[in-house]
XYZ file of N, CA and C in Angstrom:
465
model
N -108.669 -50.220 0.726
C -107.258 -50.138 0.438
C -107.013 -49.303 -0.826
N -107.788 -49.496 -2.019
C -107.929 -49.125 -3.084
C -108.111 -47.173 -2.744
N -109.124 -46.491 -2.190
C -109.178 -45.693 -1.473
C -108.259 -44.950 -0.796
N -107.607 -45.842 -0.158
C -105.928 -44.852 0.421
C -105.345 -44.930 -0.162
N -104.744 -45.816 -1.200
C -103.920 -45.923 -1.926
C -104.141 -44.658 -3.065
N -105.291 -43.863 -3.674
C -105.618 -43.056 -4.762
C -105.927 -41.699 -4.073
N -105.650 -42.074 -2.380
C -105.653 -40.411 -1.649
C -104.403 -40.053 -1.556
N -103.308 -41.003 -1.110
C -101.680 -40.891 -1.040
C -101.082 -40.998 -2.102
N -101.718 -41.046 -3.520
C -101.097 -40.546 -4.876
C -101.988 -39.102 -5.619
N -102.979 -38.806 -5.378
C -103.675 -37.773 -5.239
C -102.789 -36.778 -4.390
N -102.675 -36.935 -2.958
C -101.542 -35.713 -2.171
C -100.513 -35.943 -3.033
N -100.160 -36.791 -2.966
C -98.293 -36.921 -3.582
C -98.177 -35.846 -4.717
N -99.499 -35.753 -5.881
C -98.974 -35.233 -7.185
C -99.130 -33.565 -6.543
N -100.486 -33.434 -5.871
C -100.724 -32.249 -5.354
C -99.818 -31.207 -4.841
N -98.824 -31.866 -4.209
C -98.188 -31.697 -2.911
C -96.275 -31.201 -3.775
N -96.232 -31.850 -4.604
C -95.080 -31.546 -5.708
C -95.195 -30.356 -6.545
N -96.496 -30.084 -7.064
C -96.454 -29.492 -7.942
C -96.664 -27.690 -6.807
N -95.664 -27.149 -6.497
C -95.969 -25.695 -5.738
C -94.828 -24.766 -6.193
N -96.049 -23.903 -6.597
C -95.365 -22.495 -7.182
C -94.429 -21.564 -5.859
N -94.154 -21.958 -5.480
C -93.224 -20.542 -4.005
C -92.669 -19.284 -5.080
N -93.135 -18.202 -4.332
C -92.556 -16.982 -4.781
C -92.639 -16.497 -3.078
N -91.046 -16.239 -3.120
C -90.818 -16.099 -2.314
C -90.865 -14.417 -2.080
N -90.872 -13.729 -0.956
C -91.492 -11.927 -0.081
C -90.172 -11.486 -0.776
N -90.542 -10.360 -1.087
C -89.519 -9.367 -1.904
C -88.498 -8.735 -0.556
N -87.147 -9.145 -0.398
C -86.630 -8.904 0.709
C -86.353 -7.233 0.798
N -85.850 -6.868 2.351
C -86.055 -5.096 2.261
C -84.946 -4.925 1.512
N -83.743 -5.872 1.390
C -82.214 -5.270 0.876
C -82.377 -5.522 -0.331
N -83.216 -5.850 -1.248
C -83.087 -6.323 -2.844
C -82.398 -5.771 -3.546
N -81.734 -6.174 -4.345
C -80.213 -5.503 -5.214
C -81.031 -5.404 -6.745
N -81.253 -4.476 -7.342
C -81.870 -3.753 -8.282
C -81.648 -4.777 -9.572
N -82.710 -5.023 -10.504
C -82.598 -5.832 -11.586
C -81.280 -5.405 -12.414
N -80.638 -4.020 -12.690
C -79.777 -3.689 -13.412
C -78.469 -4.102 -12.783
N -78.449 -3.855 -11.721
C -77.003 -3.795 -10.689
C -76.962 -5.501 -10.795
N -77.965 -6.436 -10.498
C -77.812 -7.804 -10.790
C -77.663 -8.233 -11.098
N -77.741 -7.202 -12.768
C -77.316 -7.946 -14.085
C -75.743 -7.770 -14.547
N -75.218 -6.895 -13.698
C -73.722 -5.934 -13.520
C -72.948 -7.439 -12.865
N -73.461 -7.559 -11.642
C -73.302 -8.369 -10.632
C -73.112 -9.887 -11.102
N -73.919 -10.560 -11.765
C -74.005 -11.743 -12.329
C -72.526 -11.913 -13.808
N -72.848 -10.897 -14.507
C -71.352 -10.768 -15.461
C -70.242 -10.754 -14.637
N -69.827 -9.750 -13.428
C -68.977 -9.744 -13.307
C -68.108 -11.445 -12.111
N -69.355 -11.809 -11.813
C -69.128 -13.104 -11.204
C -68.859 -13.781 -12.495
N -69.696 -13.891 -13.287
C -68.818 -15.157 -14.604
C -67.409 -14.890 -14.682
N -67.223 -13.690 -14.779
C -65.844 -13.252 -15.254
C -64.785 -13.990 -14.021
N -65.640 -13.452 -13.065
C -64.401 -13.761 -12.341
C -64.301 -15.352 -11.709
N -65.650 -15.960 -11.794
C -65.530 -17.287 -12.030
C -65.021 -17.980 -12.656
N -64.971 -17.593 -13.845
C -63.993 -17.843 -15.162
C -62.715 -17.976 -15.125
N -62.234 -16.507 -14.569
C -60.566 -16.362 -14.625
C -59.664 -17.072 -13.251
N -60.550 -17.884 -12.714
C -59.735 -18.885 -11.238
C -59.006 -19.740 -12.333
N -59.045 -20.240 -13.540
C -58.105 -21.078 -14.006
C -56.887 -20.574 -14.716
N -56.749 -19.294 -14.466
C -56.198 -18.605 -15.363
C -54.772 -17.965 -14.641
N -54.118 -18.140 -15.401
C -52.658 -17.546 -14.592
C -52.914 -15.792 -14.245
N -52.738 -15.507 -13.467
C -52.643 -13.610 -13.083
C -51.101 -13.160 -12.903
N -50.909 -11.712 -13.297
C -49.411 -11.713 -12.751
C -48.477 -12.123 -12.661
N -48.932 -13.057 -10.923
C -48.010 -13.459 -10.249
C -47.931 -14.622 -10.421
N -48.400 -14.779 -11.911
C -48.610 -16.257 -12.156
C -49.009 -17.544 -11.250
N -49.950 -17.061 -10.680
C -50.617 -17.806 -9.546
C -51.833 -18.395 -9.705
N -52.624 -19.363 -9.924
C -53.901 -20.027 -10.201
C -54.758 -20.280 -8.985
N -56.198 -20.535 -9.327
C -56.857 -21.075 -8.144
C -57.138 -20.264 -7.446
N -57.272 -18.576 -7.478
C -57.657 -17.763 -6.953
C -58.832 -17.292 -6.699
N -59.698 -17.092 -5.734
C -61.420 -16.642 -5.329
C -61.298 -15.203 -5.440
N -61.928 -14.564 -6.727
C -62.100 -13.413 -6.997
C -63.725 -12.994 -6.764
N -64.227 -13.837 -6.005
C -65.560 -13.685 -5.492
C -65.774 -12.141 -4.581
N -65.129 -12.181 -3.727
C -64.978 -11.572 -2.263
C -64.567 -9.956 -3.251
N -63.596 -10.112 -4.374
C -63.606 -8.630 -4.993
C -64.713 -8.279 -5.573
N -65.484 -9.256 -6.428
C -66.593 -8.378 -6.747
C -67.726 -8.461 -5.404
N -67.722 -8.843 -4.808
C -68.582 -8.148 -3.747
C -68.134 -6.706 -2.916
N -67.093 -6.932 -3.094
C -66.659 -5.561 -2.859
C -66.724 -4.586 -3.897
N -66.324 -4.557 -4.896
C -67.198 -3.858 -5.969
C -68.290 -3.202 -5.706
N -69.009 -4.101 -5.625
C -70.251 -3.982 -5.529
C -70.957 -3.243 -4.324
N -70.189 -3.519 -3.301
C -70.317 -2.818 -1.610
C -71.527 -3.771 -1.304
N -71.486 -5.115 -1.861
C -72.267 -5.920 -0.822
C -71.917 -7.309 -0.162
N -72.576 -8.151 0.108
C -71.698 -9.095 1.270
C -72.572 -10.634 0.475
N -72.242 -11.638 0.774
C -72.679 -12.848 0.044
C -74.015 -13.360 0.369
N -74.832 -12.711 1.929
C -75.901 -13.159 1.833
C -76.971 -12.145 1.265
N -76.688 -10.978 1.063
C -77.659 -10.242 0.403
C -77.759 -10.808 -0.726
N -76.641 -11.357 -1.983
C -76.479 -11.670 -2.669
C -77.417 -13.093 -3.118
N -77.461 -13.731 -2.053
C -77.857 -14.884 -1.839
C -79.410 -14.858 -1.641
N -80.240 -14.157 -0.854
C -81.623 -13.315 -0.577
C -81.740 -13.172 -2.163
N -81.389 -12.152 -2.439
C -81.532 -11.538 -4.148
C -81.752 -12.467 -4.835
N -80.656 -13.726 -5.247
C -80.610 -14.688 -6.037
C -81.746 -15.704 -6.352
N -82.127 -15.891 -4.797
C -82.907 -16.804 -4.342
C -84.626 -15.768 -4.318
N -84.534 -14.894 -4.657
C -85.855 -14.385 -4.736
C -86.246 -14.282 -6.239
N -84.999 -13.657 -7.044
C -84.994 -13.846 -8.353
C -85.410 -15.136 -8.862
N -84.980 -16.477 -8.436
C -85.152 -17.087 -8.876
C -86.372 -18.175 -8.732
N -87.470 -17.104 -7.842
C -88.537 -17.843 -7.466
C -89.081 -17.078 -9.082
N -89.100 -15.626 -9.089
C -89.547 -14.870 -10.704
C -88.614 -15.728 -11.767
N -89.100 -16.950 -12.286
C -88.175 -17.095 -13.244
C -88.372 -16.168 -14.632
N -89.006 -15.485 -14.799
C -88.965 -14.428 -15.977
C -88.084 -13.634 -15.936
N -88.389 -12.759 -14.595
C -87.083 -11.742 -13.848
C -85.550 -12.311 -14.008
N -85.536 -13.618 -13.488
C -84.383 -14.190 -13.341
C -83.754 -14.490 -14.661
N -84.325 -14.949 -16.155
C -84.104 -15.119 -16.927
C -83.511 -13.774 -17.788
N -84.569 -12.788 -17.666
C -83.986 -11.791 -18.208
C -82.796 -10.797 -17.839
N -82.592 -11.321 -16.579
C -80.926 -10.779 -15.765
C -80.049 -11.835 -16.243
N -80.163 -12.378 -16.697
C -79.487 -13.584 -17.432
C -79.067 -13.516 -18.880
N -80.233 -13.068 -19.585
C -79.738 -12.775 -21.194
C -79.378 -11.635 -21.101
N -79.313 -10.618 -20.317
C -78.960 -8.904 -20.131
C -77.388 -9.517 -19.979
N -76.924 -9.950 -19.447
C -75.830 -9.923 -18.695
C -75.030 -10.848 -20.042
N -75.644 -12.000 -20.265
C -75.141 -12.846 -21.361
C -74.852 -11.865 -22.998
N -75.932 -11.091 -23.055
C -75.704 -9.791 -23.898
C -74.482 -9.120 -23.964
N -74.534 -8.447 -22.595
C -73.090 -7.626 -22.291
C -72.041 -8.524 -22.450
N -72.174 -9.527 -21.658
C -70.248 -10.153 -22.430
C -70.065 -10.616 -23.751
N -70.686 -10.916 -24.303
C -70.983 -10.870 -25.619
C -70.636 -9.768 -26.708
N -71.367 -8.339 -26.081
C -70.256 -7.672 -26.375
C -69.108 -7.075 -25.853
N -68.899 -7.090 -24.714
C -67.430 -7.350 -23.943
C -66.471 -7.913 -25.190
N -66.964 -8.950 -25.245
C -66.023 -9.813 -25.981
C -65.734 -9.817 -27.836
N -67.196 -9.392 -28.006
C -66.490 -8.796 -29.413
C -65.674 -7.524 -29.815
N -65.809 -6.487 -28.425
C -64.752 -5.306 -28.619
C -63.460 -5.784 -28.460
N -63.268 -6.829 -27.715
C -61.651 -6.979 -26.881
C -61.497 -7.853 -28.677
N -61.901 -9.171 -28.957
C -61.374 -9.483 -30.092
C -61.132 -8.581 -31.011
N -62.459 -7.735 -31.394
C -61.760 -6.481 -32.487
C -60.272 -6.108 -32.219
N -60.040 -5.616 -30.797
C -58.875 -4.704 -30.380
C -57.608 -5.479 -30.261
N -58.101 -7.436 -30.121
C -57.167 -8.492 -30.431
C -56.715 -8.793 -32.143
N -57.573 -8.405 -32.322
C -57.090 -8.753 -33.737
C -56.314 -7.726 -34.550
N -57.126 -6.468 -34.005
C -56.017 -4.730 -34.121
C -54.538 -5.422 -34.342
N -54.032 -5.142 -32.870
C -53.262 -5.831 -32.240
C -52.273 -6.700 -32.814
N -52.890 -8.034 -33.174
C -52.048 -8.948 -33.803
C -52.090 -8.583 -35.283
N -52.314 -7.786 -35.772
C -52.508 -7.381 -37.009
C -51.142 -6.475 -36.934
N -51.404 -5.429 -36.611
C -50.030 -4.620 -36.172
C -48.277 -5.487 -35.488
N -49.132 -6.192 -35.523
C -47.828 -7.158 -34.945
C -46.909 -7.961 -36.073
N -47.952 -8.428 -36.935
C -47.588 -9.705 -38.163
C -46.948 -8.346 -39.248
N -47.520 -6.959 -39.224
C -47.292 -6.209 -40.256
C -45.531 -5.779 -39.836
N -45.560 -5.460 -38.151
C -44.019 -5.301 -37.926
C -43.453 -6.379 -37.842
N -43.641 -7.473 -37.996
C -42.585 -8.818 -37.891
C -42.014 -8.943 -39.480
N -43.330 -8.494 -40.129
C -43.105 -8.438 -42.245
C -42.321 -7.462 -41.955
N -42.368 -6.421 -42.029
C -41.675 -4.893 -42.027
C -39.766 -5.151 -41.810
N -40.084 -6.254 -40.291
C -38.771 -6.415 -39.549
C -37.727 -7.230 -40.468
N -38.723 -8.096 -41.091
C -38.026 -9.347 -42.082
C -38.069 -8.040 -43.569
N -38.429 -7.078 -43.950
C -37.931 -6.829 -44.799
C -36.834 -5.645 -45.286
N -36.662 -5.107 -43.919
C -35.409 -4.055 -43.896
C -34.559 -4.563 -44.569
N -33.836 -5.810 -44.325
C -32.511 -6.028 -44.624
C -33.037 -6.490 -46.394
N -33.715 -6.680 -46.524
C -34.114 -7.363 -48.297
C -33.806 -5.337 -48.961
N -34.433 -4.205 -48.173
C -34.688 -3.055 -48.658
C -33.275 -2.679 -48.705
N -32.576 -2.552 -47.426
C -31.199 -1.794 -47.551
C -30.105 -2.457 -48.459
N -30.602 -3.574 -48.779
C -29.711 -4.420 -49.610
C -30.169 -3.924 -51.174
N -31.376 -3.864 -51.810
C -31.691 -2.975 -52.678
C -31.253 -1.659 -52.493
N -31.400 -0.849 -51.795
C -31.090 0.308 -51.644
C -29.307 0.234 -52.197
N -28.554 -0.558 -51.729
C -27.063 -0.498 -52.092
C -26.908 -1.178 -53.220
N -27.480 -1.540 -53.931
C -27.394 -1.952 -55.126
C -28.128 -1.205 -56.094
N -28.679 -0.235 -55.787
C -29.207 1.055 -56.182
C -28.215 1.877 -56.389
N -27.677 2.308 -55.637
C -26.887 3.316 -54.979
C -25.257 2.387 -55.958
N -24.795 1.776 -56.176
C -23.844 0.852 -56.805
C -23.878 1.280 -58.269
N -25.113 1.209 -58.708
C -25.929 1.749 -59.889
C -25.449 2.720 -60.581
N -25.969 3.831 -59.593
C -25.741 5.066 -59.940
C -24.512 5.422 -59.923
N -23.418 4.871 -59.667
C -22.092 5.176 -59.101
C -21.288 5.552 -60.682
N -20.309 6.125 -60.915
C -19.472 5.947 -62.250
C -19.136 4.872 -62.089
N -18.421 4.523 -63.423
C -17.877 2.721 -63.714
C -16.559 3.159 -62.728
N -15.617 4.135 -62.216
C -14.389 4.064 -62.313
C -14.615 3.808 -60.851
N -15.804 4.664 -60.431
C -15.876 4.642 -58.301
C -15.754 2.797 -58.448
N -16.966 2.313 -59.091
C -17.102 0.911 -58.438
C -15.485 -0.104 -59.008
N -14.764 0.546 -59.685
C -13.081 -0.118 -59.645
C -12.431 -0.180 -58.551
N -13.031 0.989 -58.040
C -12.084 1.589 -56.997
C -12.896 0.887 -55.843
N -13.594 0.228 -55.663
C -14.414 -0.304 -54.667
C -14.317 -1.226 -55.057
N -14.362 -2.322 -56.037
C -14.220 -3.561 -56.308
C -12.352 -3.762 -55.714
N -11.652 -3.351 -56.197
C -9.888 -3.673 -55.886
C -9.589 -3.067 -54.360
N -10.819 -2.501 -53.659
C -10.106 -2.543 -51.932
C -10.657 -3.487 -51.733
């Protein structure tokens, strides 16, 4: 008993522990294009919670980047699933891609902060016309002879 019992935990550990690398399929979608491919799915995974336009939510922007791309969901799926037997391969289409939005995203903040920068400077600007033209006429009051501003004080 002792005997079967240490052959059917012997297979068991044996039998768990398997490396599969799975046959390099004929359609394989190129480590770079995958790494294109994988960003632009976050993105657009991302933006389903997000109002568009037509202010509409809950939208599958999947089906556009496969079109993008000019490929269809099971090549995608082959690819994924082969990649991810190489977990090295797979990893490094992963920090490539995690890279790029990364900087994706620090250009758009730069160009956000541009932006709202130029914005706070014309909202100051907007709030200070009327403080300027109001100096300006009390400038201009200034310079006037004593007799003009009589003649402007009694109309």
């Amino acid at each position: 008993m002792k005997k079967i019992s240490y052959l059917l935990i012997f297979t068991f550990l044996t039998s768990c522990t398997s490396n599969t690398i799975f046959k390099k399929p004929k359609d394989l979608i190129p480590k770079d294009t995958m790494s294109l491919l994988v960003q632009e799915m976050m993105i657009a995974s991302s933006s389903k919670f997000i109002k568009n336009k037509n202010l509409e939510r809950k939208i599958n922007y999947m089906p556009l980047v496969y079109d993008l791309f000019k490929i269809d969901s099971i090549r995608f799926q082959t690819s994924n699933l082969y990649y991810m037997s190489k977990i090295d391969d797979y990893q490094a289409i992963f920090e490539d891609a995690k890279a790029n939005l990364e900087r994706k995203k620090a250009i758009l903040d730069d160009l956000k902060k541009t932006k709202d920068s130029l914005r706070t400077d014309s909202i100051r600007n907007s709030n200070k016309k009327p403080i300027l033209i109001d100096t300006l006429n009390k400038k201009k009051e200034r310079e006037l002879p004593n007799n003009v501003k009589d003649l402007k004080v009694k109309l």
